[in-house]
mmCIF file of C-alpha atoms in Angstrom:
data_model
loop_
_atom_site.group_PDB
_atom_site.id
_atom_site.type_symbol
_atom_site.label_atom_id
_atom_site.label_comp_id
_atom_site.label_asym_id
_atom_site.label_seq_id
_atom_site.Cartn_x
_atom_site.Cartn_y
_atom_site.Cartn_z
ATOM 1 C CA MET A 1 -4.395 73.758 -80.685
ATOM 2 C CA LEU A 2 -7.868 74.081 -79.170
ATOM 3 C CA TYR A 3 -9.394 73.585 -82.618
ATOM 4 C CA PHE A 4 -7.405 70.362 -83.054
ATOM 5 C CA ILE A 5 -8.468 69.013 -79.636
ATOM 6 C CA ASN A 6 -12.122 69.779 -80.386
ATOM 7 C CA LEU A 7 -11.831 68.100 -83.770
ATOM 8 C CA VAL A 8 -10.279 64.952 -82.299
ATOM 9 C CA SER A 9 -12.818 64.766 -79.472
ATOM 10 C CA THR A 10 -15.690 65.192 -81.933
ATOM 11 C CA TRP A 11 -14.546 62.451 -84.308
ATOM 12 C CA ALA A 12 -12.793 59.940 -82.010
ATOM 13 C CA ILE A 13 -15.810 57.811 -81.054
ATOM 14 C CA PRO A 14 -17.411 57.688 -84.535
ATOM 15 C CA VAL A 15 -14.067 56.734 -86.091
ATOM 16 C CA ILE A 16 -13.482 53.974 -83.543
ATOM 17 C CA LEU A 17 -17.027 52.663 -83.974
ATOM 18 C CA ALA A 18 -16.563 52.540 -87.738
ATOM 19 C CA PHE A 19 -13.007 51.179 -87.641
ATOM 20 C CA ILE A 20 -13.639 48.103 -85.471
ATOM 21 C CA PRO A 21 -16.276 46.425 -87.669
ATOM 22 C CA LEU A 22 -14.396 47.361 -90.838
ATOM 23 C CA TYR A 23 -11.168 45.902 -89.469
ATOM 24 C CA ALA A 24 -12.975 42.735 -88.359
ATOM 25 C CA TYR A 25 -14.566 42.411 -91.798
ATOM 26 C CA ALA A 26 -11.162 42.824 -93.446
ATOM 27 C CA LYS A 27 -9.812 40.029 -91.221
ATOM 28 C CA LYS A 28 -12.712 37.786 -92.359
ATOM 29 C CA VAL A 29 -14.357 37.781 -88.935
ATOM 30 C CA PRO A 30 -18.143 37.289 -89.106
ATOM 31 C CA VAL A 31 -18.959 40.671 -87.593
ATOM 32 C CA TYR A 32 -22.688 40.296 -87.005
ATOM 33 C CA ASP A 33 -22.416 36.743 -85.660
ATOM 34 C CA SER A 34 -19.645 37.813 -83.299
ATOM 35 C CA PHE A 35 -21.783 40.712 -82.118
ATOM 36 C CA VAL A 36 -24.783 38.445 -81.473
ATOM 37 C CA ASP A 37 -22.629 35.906 -79.575
ATOM 38 C CA GLY A 38 -21.201 38.713 -77.438
ATOM 39 C CA ALA A 39 -24.675 40.044 -76.732
ATOM 40 C CA LYS A 40 -25.823 36.571 -75.641
ATOM 41 C CA ASP A 41 -22.870 36.276 -73.277
ATOM 42 C CA GLY A 42 -23.547 39.760 -71.935
ATOM 43 C CA PHE A 43 -27.186 38.944 -71.287
ATOM 44 C CA SER A 44 -26.339 35.770 -69.370
ATOM 45 C CA THR A 45 -23.755 37.687 -67.349
ATOM 46 C CA ALA A 46 -26.326 40.365 -66.534
ATOM 47 C CA ILE A 47 -28.776 37.722 -65.330
ATOM 48 C CA SER A 48 -26.126 36.024 -63.185
ATOM 49 C CA ILE A 49 -25.151 39.230 -61.355
ATOM 50 C CA ILE A 50 -28.695 40.209 -60.346
ATOM 51 C CA PRO A 51 -28.631 38.352 -56.979
ATOM 52 C CA HIS A 52 -25.288 39.918 -56.077
ATOM 53 C CA LEU A 53 -26.539 43.346 -57.108
ATOM 54 C CA VAL A 54 -29.721 43.028 -55.043
ATOM 55 C CA GLY A 55 -27.730 41.892 -51.999
ATOM 56 C CA MET A 56 -25.384 44.862 -52.283
ATOM 57 C CA MET A 57 -28.248 47.339 -52.669
ATOM 58 C CA VAL A 58 -30.003 45.928 -49.592
ATOM 59 C CA ALA A 59 -26.801 46.186 -47.546
ATOM 60 C CA ILE A 60 -26.280 49.814 -48.614
ATOM 61 C CA SER A 61 -29.884 50.702 -47.817
ATOM 62 C CA ILE A 62 -29.607 49.145 -44.356
ATOM 63 C CA PHE A 63 -26.336 50.988 -43.677
ATOM 64 C CA ARG A 64 -27.853 54.351 -44.592
ATOM 65 C CA ALA A 65 -31.299 53.798 -43.023
ATOM 66 C CA SER A 66 -29.874 52.550 -39.728
ATOM 67 C CA GLY A 67 -28.176 55.871 -39.056
ATOM 68 C CA ALA A 68 -24.728 54.259 -38.983
ATOM 69 C CA LEU A 69 -23.516 56.527 -41.785
ATOM 70 C CA ASP A 70 -24.681 59.665 -39.977
ATOM 71 C CA TYR A 71 -23.125 58.510 -36.703
ATOM 72 C CA LEU A 72 -19.784 57.774 -38.362
ATOM 73 C CA ILE A 73 -19.771 61.146 -40.104
ATOM 74 C CA SER A 74 -20.579 63.060 -36.904
ATOM 75 C CA TRP A 75 -17.745 61.264 -35.116
ATOM 76 C CA VAL A 76 -15.068 61.942 -37.756
ATOM 77 C CA THR A 77 -16.016 65.464 -38.917
ATOM 78 C CA PRO A 78 -14.327 67.379 -36.040
ATOM 79 C CA TRP A 79 -11.038 65.607 -36.730
ATOM 80 C CA ILE A 80 -10.897 66.398 -40.428
ATOM 81 C CA LYS A 81 -11.979 70.032 -40.009
ATOM 82 C CA HIS A 82 -8.737 70.508 -38.055
ATOM 83 C CA TRP A 83 -6.818 70.054 -41.332
ATOM 84 C CA GLY A 84 -9.081 72.391 -43.296
ATOM 85 C CA VAL A 85 -11.090 69.636 -44.953
ATOM 86 C CA PRO A 86 -14.768 70.504 -45.314
ATOM 87 C CA GLY A 87 -16.854 67.984 -43.412
ATOM 88 C CA GLU A 88 -19.499 68.061 -46.125
ATOM 89 C CA VAL A 89 -17.361 65.835 -48.392
ATOM 90 C CA LEU A 90 -16.840 63.103 -45.810
ATOM 91 C CA PRO A 91 -20.043 61.186 -46.650
ATOM 92 C CA LEU A 92 -18.845 61.035 -50.234
ATOM 93 C CA GLY A 93 -15.673 59.256 -49.136
ATOM 94 C CA LEU A 94 -17.772 56.711 -47.300
ATOM 95 C CA LEU A 95 -20.461 56.303 -49.969
ATOM 96 C CA ARG A 96 -18.221 56.098 -53.031
ATOM 97 C CA PRO A 97 -16.817 52.605 -52.326
ATOM 98 C CA LEU A 98 -20.366 51.378 -51.719
ATOM 99 C CA THR A 99 -22.512 52.885 -54.442
ATOM 100 C CA GLY A 100 -21.835 54.844 -57.584
ATOM 101 C CA THR A 101 -25.382 56.120 -57.948
ATOM 102 C CA GLY A 102 -25.649 57.163 -54.310
ATOM 103 C CA SER A 103 -22.327 58.966 -54.383
ATOM 104 C CA LEU A 104 -23.215 60.689 -57.656
ATOM 105 C CA ALA A 105 -26.516 61.855 -56.172
ATOM 106 C CA PHE A 106 -24.664 63.129 -53.111
ATOM 107 C CA THR A 107 -22.115 64.949 -55.300
ATOM 108 C CA THR A 108 -24.913 66.494 -57.335
ATOM 109 C CA ASP A 109 -26.529 67.744 -54.138
ATOM 110 C CA LEU A 110 -23.228 69.222 -52.911
ATOM 111 C CA ILE A 111 -22.691 71.004 -56.215
ATOM 112 C CA ARG A 112 -26.264 72.285 -56.257
ATOM 113 C CA THR A 113 -25.915 73.558 -52.678
ATOM 114 C CA TYR A 114 -22.393 75.023 -52.734
ATOM 115 C CA GLY A 115 -21.744 75.542 -56.455
ATOM 116 C CA PRO A 116 -19.360 73.838 -58.871
ATOM 117 C CA ASP A 117 -16.580 76.369 -58.307
ATOM 118 C CA SER A 118 -16.678 76.159 -54.516
ATOM 119 C CA MET A 119 -14.008 74.218 -52.684
ATOM 120 C CA ILE A 120 -16.609 71.637 -51.667
ATOM 121 C CA GLY A 121 -17.794 71.248 -55.273
ATOM 122 C CA ARG A 122 -14.256 70.884 -56.580
ATOM 123 C CA ILE A 123 -13.278 68.365 -53.929
ATOM 124 C CA ALA A 124 -16.457 66.345 -54.471
ATOM 125 C CA SER A 125 -15.923 66.270 -58.229
ATOM 126 C CA THR A 126 -12.301 65.234 -57.827
ATOM 127 C CA ILE A 127 -13.240 62.473 -55.380
ATOM 128 C CA GLN A 128 -15.808 61.170 -57.886
ATOM 129 C CA GLY A 129 -13.066 60.884 -60.497
ATOM 130 C CA SER A 130 -10.348 59.567 -58.172
ATOM 131 C CA THR A 131 -12.133 56.690 -56.468
ATOM 132 C CA ASP A 132 -14.196 53.695 -57.482
ATOM 133 C CA THR A 133 -17.189 51.722 -56.270
ATOM 134 C CA THR A 134 -14.963 48.995 -54.851
ATOM 135 C CA LEU A 135 -17.523 46.972 -52.907
ATOM 136 C CA TYR A 136 -19.965 47.091 -55.792
ATOM 137 C CA VAL A 137 -17.298 45.951 -58.268
ATOM 138 C CA LEU A 138 -16.136 43.126 -56.025
ATOM 139 C CA THR A 139 -19.646 41.954 -55.245
ATOM 140 C CA VAL A 140 -21.022 42.053 -58.754
ATOM 141 C CA TYR A 141 -18.056 41.066 -60.890
ATOM 142 C CA PHE A 142 -16.471 38.567 -58.549
ATOM 143 C CA GLY A 143 -19.891 37.036 -57.960
ATOM 144 C CA ALA A 144 -20.523 36.816 -61.697
ATOM 145 C CA VAL A 145 -17.375 34.791 -62.359
ATOM 146 C CA GLY A 146 -17.561 32.743 -59.169
ATOM 147 C CA ILE A 147 -14.611 34.143 -57.222
ATOM 148 C CA ARG A 148 -15.250 33.396 -53.553
ATOM 149 C CA ASN A 149 -12.024 34.613 -51.926
ATOM 150 C CA GLY A 150 -11.547 38.279 -52.715
ATOM 151 C CA ARG A 151 -10.026 39.463 -49.461
ATOM 152 C CA TYR A 152 -6.802 40.764 -51.011
ATOM 153 C CA ALA A 153 -8.742 42.534 -53.739
ATOM 154 C CA LEU A 154 -10.934 44.078 -51.045
ATOM 155 C CA LYS A 155 -7.930 45.330 -49.065
ATOM 156 C CA VAL A 156 -6.222 46.777 -52.127
ATOM 157 C CA GLY A 157 -9.441 48.290 -53.470
ATOM 158 C CA LEU A 158 -10.364 50.002 -50.209
ATOM 159 C CA PHE A 159 -6.783 51.185 -49.722
ATOM 160 C CA SER A 160 -6.883 52.659 -53.230
ATOM 161 C CA ASP A 161 -10.133 54.422 -52.385
ATOM 162 C CA VAL A 162 -8.608 55.939 -49.243
ATOM 163 C CA VAL A 163 -5.541 57.076 -51.196
ATOM 164 C CA GLY A 164 -7.754 58.545 -53.925
ATOM 165 C CA PHE A 165 -9.926 60.315 -51.351
ATOM 166 C CA VAL A 166 -6.956 61.813 -49.488
ATOM 167 C CA ALA A 167 -5.120 62.719 -52.700
ATOM 168 C CA ALA A 168 -8.211 64.408 -54.150
ATOM 169 C CA ILE A 169 -8.595 66.540 -51.034
ATOM 170 C CA ALA A 170 -4.868 67.353 -50.803
ATOM 171 C CA ILE A 171 -4.582 68.314 -54.451
ATOM 172 C CA CYS A 172 -7.691 70.489 -54.337
ATOM 173 C CA LEU A 173 -6.527 72.235 -51.170
ATOM 174 C CA LEU A 174 -3.098 72.738 -52.736
ATOM 175 C CA ILE A 175 -4.248 73.964 -56.145
ATOM 176 C CA PHE A 176 -7.410 75.875 -55.275
#
């Protein structure tokens, strides 16, 4: 069984990458022209999201540099330690909805400090996989397509992040 899983995981991407253009060619789709048109659209989308991306990065930098993140963490840590949750993972729950790169750097630091098989390392890794960069996604993608009223998406996205954060911690505490 392990051999079969390794075989599938080794060949899945190359087969998909070969299948799509061959299928398009069989359907008489101009493959190269379609690729070039998609690349042009992607480039214009990338250019249009730059202002939104810069604004989000500035806001994140101000939040971290002002000390607001540290203050919030110091206020909440005693409450979560009561339930056996390591306070070291709390910044990850606050950073993850804001920035993927910042939260990944923080997770890398936690794993380097405590080890990948520690409870903190396992919880941090599970949080990384269970949550999303909600504010980044809303800012960049909604800004790119011109959506101005994203309040319901914001509420649902942040609620999903909280559920993912809590579930990641609960499952790790339960299993490990």
